Amino acid sequence: MTRIGLAILWILHFFPRRALGVSGQLLGFLFFLLSRDRRRVVTKNLDLCFPNLSTRERANLRLKHFISLGRALADCSIAWWSKASSIKKLAKIEGKEILDQALSEGPVIVLAPHFVGLEILGIRLSIEEHAQTMYSKQKDPILDKFLQSRRTRFRETKLISRQDGIKSVIRALKARLPLFFLPDMDFGPKDAVYVPFFGISAATIDAVPRLAALTKAKVIPVTIRQYGFNEPYIIKFFPSWNNYPSGDLLNDTKTMNEFIETQARMMPEQYYWVHKRFKTRPPGDEKIYD
């Protein structure tokens, strides 16, 4: 099935952008109809995070999310197989000078939250920069090998498995190889603290402030936003946070979540709601997902 899915996406990368966008909408709608479990996860997440919306408004947001996911997956076909010039048209970068200036001064951690275009962001930036990033190995070895090859086909990108530890990450950071870090997944209670996310206690990896303190790295957030069929994605770098890390690990992790929440509220259909973000609960709390 993996090979069939990749073959379909390979065909899609030949489509004009508008046709690709329509195809992506259809993929998203099919995902919405067929993936009952993920539909439940998204429903629960939106119920928790947007209690101020009506039931109808949350239902509309849920469908928009799946359609946005489908469009991003279809657009990944360009990122995975097209030449660099086509990928540059697919996604434009704003604020690259912020990253360049920070790298000229010392180590840099790029904070990259999970929005639907994240795969496109990583490959687009690999055309411009050598980098390192943590990643989780895919259960499907065919998909894992494919993603590694696609993510490293331009400039060298050092892919570090989460299972491999952080010693090599620290060495590379000190050598001024930027670390692209994805901080908003629930990997369980290990190396995590409980801080609010949309007002709900969420197990959050505290590696960003820890690594920043160890290496004296600046933390620069980056987001990617999806627009119309014929419009490019916009990758936006933000200025580094002042006085970060502060030495207060809990507060620093909270600051990180507050930034992600602010960005997610600006484009709620594009945050990665299919993930069980609140799966790990503080001791004594009831489970959120059945």
Short mmCIF file of C-alpha atoms in Angstrom, two decimals:
data_model
loop_
_atom_site.label_atom_id
_atom_site.label_comp_id
_atom_site.label_asym_id
_atom_site.label_seq_id
_atom_site.Cartn_x
_atom_site.Cartn_y
_atom_site.Cartn_z
CA MET A 1 0.00 0.00 0.00
CA THR A 2 2.87 2.40 0.75
CA ARG A 3 4.29 1.98 -2.75
CA ILE A 4 0.85 2.50 -4.30
CA GLY A 5 0.29 5.67 -2.27
CA LEU A 6 3.70 7.05 -3.21
CA ALA A 7 3.09 6.20 -6.87
CA ILE A 8 -0.17 8.18 -6.80
CA LEU A 9 1.61 11.15 -5.25
CA TRP A 10 4.40 10.91 -7.83
CA ILE A 11 1.80 11.22 -10.59
CA LEU A 12 0.26 14.22 -8.83
CA HIS A 13 3.52 16.17 -8.90
CA PHE A 14 3.07 16.60 -12.66
CA PHE A 15 -0.29 18.35 -12.16
CA PRO A 16 -0.70 22.16 -12.41
CA ARG A 17 -1.07 23.79 -9.00
CA ARG A 18 -4.83 24.31 -9.24
CA ALA A 19 -5.46 20.71 -10.28
CA LEU A 20 -3.10 19.60 -7.52
CA GLY A 21 -5.07 21.67 -5.02
CA VAL A 22 -8.37 20.13 -6.08
CA SER A 23 -6.81 16.66 -5.87
CA GLY A 24 -5.56 17.49 -2.38
CA GLN A 25 -9.02 18.56 -1.29
CA LEU A 26 -10.38 15.22 -2.49
CA LEU A 27 -7.63 13.38 -0.59
CA GLY A 28 -8.49 15.32 2.55
CA PHE A 29 -12.19 14.63 2.18
CA LEU A 30 -11.50 10.90 1.70
CA PHE A 31 -9.27 10.92 4.79
CA PHE A 32 -12.10 12.62 6.68
CA LEU A 33 -14.63 9.98 5.58
CA LEU A 34 -12.45 6.88 5.97
CA SER A 35 -10.33 7.61 9.05
CA ARG A 36 -12.83 7.22 11.86
CA ASP A 37 -10.17 7.09 14.60
CA ARG A 38 -8.41 10.26 13.48
CA ARG A 39 -11.73 12.01 13.04
CA ARG A 40 -12.48 11.24 16.69
CA VAL A 41 -9.09 12.59 17.78
CA VAL A 42 -9.60 15.83 15.88
CA THR A 43 -13.12 16.19 17.27
CA LYS A 44 -11.88 15.75 20.84
CA ASN A 45 -8.97 18.18 20.35
CA LEU A 46 -11.20 20.87 18.87
CA ASP A 47 -13.83 20.38 21.60
CA LEU A 48 -11.13 20.90 24.23
CA CYS A 49 -9.28 23.77 22.58
CA PHE A 50 -12.19 25.77 21.15
CA PRO A 51 -15.03 25.50 23.69
CA ASN A 52 -16.14 29.02 22.70
CA LEU A 53 -17.13 27.82 19.22
CA SER A 54 -20.52 26.29 18.54
CA THR A 55 -20.84 22.60 17.68
CA ARG A 56 -21.45 23.54 14.04
CA GLU A 57 -18.42 25.84 13.95
CA ARG A 58 -16.17 23.11 15.35
CA ALA A 59 -17.57 20.62 12.82
CA ASN A 60 -16.76 23.05 10.01
CA LEU A 61 -13.27 23.60 11.41
CA ARG A 62 -12.75 19.83 11.59
CA LEU A 63 -13.60 19.38 7.90
CA LYS A 64 -11.41 22.34 6.94
CA HIS A 65 -8.54 20.72 8.83
CA PHE A 66 -8.79 17.45 6.92
CA ILE A 67 -9.00 19.32 3.62
CA SER A 68 -5.95 21.39 4.57
CA LEU A 69 -4.11 18.16 5.43
CA GLY A 70 -5.02 16.66 2.07
CA ARG A 71 -3.85 19.73 0.20
CA ALA A 72 -0.54 19.72 2.07
CA LEU A 73 -0.02 16.02 1.30
CA ALA A 74 -0.67 16.62 -2.40
CA ASP A 75 1.73 19.58 -2.36
CA CYS A 76 4.37 17.35 -0.76
CA SER A 77 4.57 15.65 -4.14
CA ILE A 78 6.27 18.79 -5.45
CA ALA A 79 8.61 18.94 -2.44
CA TRP A 80 9.54 15.27 -2.83
CA TRP A 81 10.05 14.99 -6.58
CA SER A 82 10.23 18.38 -8.30
CA LYS A 83 13.37 20.38 -8.95
CA ALA A 84 14.52 23.14 -6.60
CA SER A 85 13.12 25.95 -8.76
CA SER A 86 9.61 24.47 -8.52
CA ILE A 87 9.89 24.08 -4.75
CA LYS A 88 10.96 27.72 -4.44
CA LYS A 89 7.73 28.68 -6.22
CA LEU A 90 5.74 26.38 -3.94
CA ALA A 91 6.99 28.05 -0.73
CA LYS A 92 8.38 31.54 -0.18
CA ILE A 93 10.53 32.53 2.79
CA GLU A 94 10.09 35.67 4.90
CA GLY A 95 12.63 36.77 7.50
CA LYS A 96 15.52 34.56 6.36
CA GLU A 97 17.86 37.39 7.35
CA ILE A 98 16.87 36.74 10.99
CA LEU A 99 18.26 33.20 10.77
CA ASP A 100 21.36 34.30 8.86
CA GLN A 101 22.22 36.98 11.43
CA ALA A 102 21.72 34.60 14.35
CA LEU A 103 23.92 31.93 12.74
CA SER A 104 26.69 34.48 12.26
CA GLU A 105 26.63 35.11 16.01
CA GLY A 106 26.42 31.58 17.44
CA PRO A 107 24.37 28.38 17.81
CA VAL A 108 20.72 28.45 16.73
CA ILE A 109 17.70 26.30 17.54
CA VAL A 110 14.86 26.75 15.06
CA LEU A 111 11.52 26.05 16.73
CA ALA A 112 9.19 24.49 14.12
CA PRO A 113 5.67 23.64 15.35
CA HIS A 114 3.51 21.06 13.60
CA PHE A 115 1.48 22.84 10.97
CA VAL A 116 0.25 20.90 7.94
CA GLY A 117 2.99 22.25 5.65
CA LEU A 118 5.86 21.22 7.93
CA GLU A 119 7.30 18.67 5.48
CA ILE A 120 7.33 21.34 2.77
CA LEU A 121 9.03 23.77 5.16
CA GLY A 122 11.85 21.35 5.90
CA ILE A 123 12.59 20.51 2.28
CA ARG A 124 12.29 24.13 1.12
CA LEU A 125 14.79 25.28 3.74
CA SER A 126 17.15 22.41 2.90
CA ILE A 127 17.70 24.12 -0.46
CA GLU A 128 19.13 27.11 1.44
CA GLU A 129 20.77 25.69 4.59
CA HIS A 130 22.70 22.77 5.98
CA ALA A 131 20.88 21.71 9.12
CA GLN A 132 20.13 18.97 11.61
CA THR A 133 16.77 17.80 12.87
CA MET A 134 15.37 15.23 15.26
CA TYR A 135 12.96 12.76 13.74
CA SER A 136 10.95 9.72 14.74
CA LYS A 137 11.54 6.58 12.71
CA GLN A 138 8.48 5.45 10.76
CA LYS A 139 7.07 2.03 11.55
CA ASP A 140 6.95 1.28 7.82
CA PRO A 141 10.58 0.80 6.67
CA ILE A 142 9.70 1.64 3.07
CA LEU A 143 8.22 4.98 4.09
CA ASP A 144 11.08 5.66 6.52
CA LYS A 145 13.73 5.12 3.83
CA PHE A 146 11.76 7.20 1.34
CA LEU A 147 11.35 10.17 3.69
CA GLN A 148 15.03 10.14 4.63
CA SER A 149 16.05 10.20 0.97
CA ARG A 150 13.64 13.03 0.09
CA ARG A 151 14.60 15.19 3.06
CA THR A 152 18.31 15.01 2.25
CA ARG A 153 18.32 15.33 -1.54
CA PHE A 154 19.50 18.96 -1.64
CA ARG A 155 21.95 20.27 0.95
CA GLU A 156 23.10 17.78 3.55
CA THR A 157 20.59 17.49 6.38
CA LYS A 158 21.63 15.53 9.44
CA LEU A 159 18.67 13.39 10.52
CA ILE A 160 18.96 12.30 14.14
CA SER A 161 16.64 9.66 15.52
CA ARG A 162 15.05 10.50 18.86
CA GLN A 163 16.30 7.13 20.03
CA ASP A 164 19.95 8.14 19.44
CA GLY A 165 20.30 10.73 22.21
CA ILE A 166 21.48 14.33 22.02
CA LYS A 167 25.29 14.27 22.32
CA SER A 168 25.77 14.60 18.57
CA VAL A 169 23.10 17.33 18.50
CA ILE A 170 25.05 19.40 21.03
CA ARG A 171 28.31 18.98 19.10
CA ALA A 172 26.65 20.05 15.85
CA LEU A 173 24.98 23.04 17.51
CA LYS A 174 28.30 24.24 18.87
CA ALA A 175 29.67 23.90 15.32
CA ARG A 176 26.83 26.27 14.25
CA LEU A 177 24.76 23.69 12.43
CA PRO A 178 21.20 24.89 13.14
CA LEU A 179 18.87 22.46 14.86
CA PHE A 180 15.30 22.34 13.58
CA PHE A 181 13.32 21.13 16.56
CA LEU A 182 9.67 20.03 16.53
CA PRO A 183 8.57 20.54 20.15
CA ASP A 184 4.84 19.91 20.17
CA MET A 185 4.39 16.14 20.07
CA ASP A 186 3.36 14.02 23.05
CA PHE A 187 6.16 11.47 23.55
CA GLY A 188 5.13 10.52 27.06
CA PRO A 189 6.23 11.77 30.48
CA LYS A 190 9.99 11.22 30.01
CA ASP A 191 11.91 14.49 29.57
CA ALA A 192 8.63 16.41 29.66
CA VAL A 193 6.92 18.89 31.93
CA TYR A 194 3.22 19.68 32.21
CA VAL A 195 2.39 23.18 30.99
CA PRO A 196 -0.81 24.67 29.54
CA PHE A 197 -1.65 24.41 25.87
CA PHE A 198 -5.01 25.96 25.01
CA GLY A 199 -5.66 25.96 28.75
CA ILE A 200 -5.13 22.20 29.10
CA SER A 201 -2.19 20.63 30.90
CA ALA A 202 -0.01 19.05 28.21
CA ALA A 203 3.12 16.92 28.54
CA THR A 204 5.67 19.04 26.68
CA ILE A 205 9.27 18.20 25.85
CA ASP A 206 11.58 20.57 27.70
CA ALA A 207 14.57 19.97 25.42
CA VAL A 208 14.48 23.39 23.76
CA PRO A 209 15.29 25.49 26.86
CA ARG A 210 17.66 22.78 28.12
CA LEU A 211 19.63 22.69 24.85
CA ALA A 212 19.59 26.47 24.57
CA ALA A 213 21.08 26.75 28.06
CA LEU A 214 23.74 24.10 27.37
CA THR A 215 24.89 25.58 24.07
CA LYS A 216 24.05 29.29 24.51
CA ALA A 217 21.86 28.97 21.42
CA LYS A 218 19.32 31.51 20.27
CA VAL A 219 15.80 30.16 19.74
CA ILE A 220 14.17 31.33 16.52
CA PRO A 221 10.59 30.24 15.79
CA VAL A 222 9.42 29.48 12.26
CA THR A 223 5.97 28.72 10.85
CA ILE A 224 4.53 27.78 7.48
CA ARG A 225 1.10 28.89 6.28
CA GLN A 226 -1.02 27.51 3.45
CA TYR A 227 -2.96 29.85 1.16
CA GLY A 228 -4.95 29.50 -2.08
CA PHE A 229 -4.40 26.91 -4.80
CA ASN A 230 -2.19 29.17 -6.92
CA GLU A 231 -0.53 30.98 -4.03
CA PRO A 232 2.74 29.93 -2.39
CA TYR A 233 3.04 28.73 1.17
CA ILE A 234 4.68 31.37 3.35
CA ILE A 235 7.52 30.31 5.63
CA LYS A 236 8.05 32.97 8.28
CA PHE A 237 10.99 33.34 10.67
CA PHE A 238 10.39 35.27 13.89
CA PRO A 239 12.99 37.17 15.95
CA SER A 240 14.70 35.19 18.69
CA TRP A 241 13.11 35.38 22.12
CA ASN A 242 14.69 37.82 24.56
CA ASN A 243 16.13 36.45 27.81
CA TYR A 244 15.46 32.88 26.71
CA PRO A 245 16.09 30.57 28.38
CA SER A 246 15.47 32.38 31.64
CA GLY A 247 16.63 29.56 33.91
CA ASP A 248 13.07 28.73 34.89
CA LEU A 249 12.50 25.50 32.94
CA LEU A 250 8.76 25.38 33.54
CA ASN A 251 8.20 28.99 32.52
CA ASP A 252 10.45 28.66 29.47
CA THR A 253 8.48 25.64 28.25
CA LYS A 254 5.26 27.55 28.90
CA THR A 255 6.57 30.43 26.77
CA MET A 256 7.15 27.98 23.93
CA ASN A 257 3.60 26.60 24.15
CA GLU A 258 2.14 30.11 24.29
CA PHE A 259 3.85 30.98 21.02
CA ILE A 260 2.57 27.81 19.33
CA GLU A 261 -0.95 28.41 20.62
CA THR A 262 -0.94 31.99 19.33
CA GLN A 263 0.10 30.83 15.87
CA ALA A 264 -2.44 27.98 15.90
CA ARG A 265 -5.24 30.41 16.72
CA MET A 266 -4.28 32.48 13.67
CA MET A 267 -4.69 29.49 11.32
CA PRO A 268 -6.63 26.89 13.35
CA GLU A 269 -7.45 24.64 10.40
CA GLN A 270 -3.73 24.17 9.74
CA TYR A 271 -2.49 22.97 13.13
CA TYR A 272 -1.84 19.22 13.39
CA TRP A 273 -4.99 18.25 15.28
CA VAL A 274 -4.83 14.57 14.22
CA HIS A 275 -2.15 14.08 16.88
CA LYS A 276 -3.15 12.99 20.40
CA ARG A 277 -1.55 16.05 21.95
CA PHE A 278 -3.10 15.45 25.39
CA LYS A 279 -2.59 11.69 25.60
CA THR A 280 -0.16 11.79 28.54
CA ARG A 281 -1.97 13.05 31.62
CA PRO A 282 -0.70 14.30 34.97
CA PRO A 283 -1.00 11.72 37.77
CA GLY A 284 -4.63 11.35 38.81
CA ASP A 285 -6.12 12.90 35.66
CA GLU A 286 -8.58 10.94 33.56
CA LYS A 287 -7.67 9.82 30.05
CA ILE A 288 -8.82 12.16 27.30
CA TYR A 289 -8.81 9.79 24.33
CA ASP A 290 -10.76 6.53 24.46
#
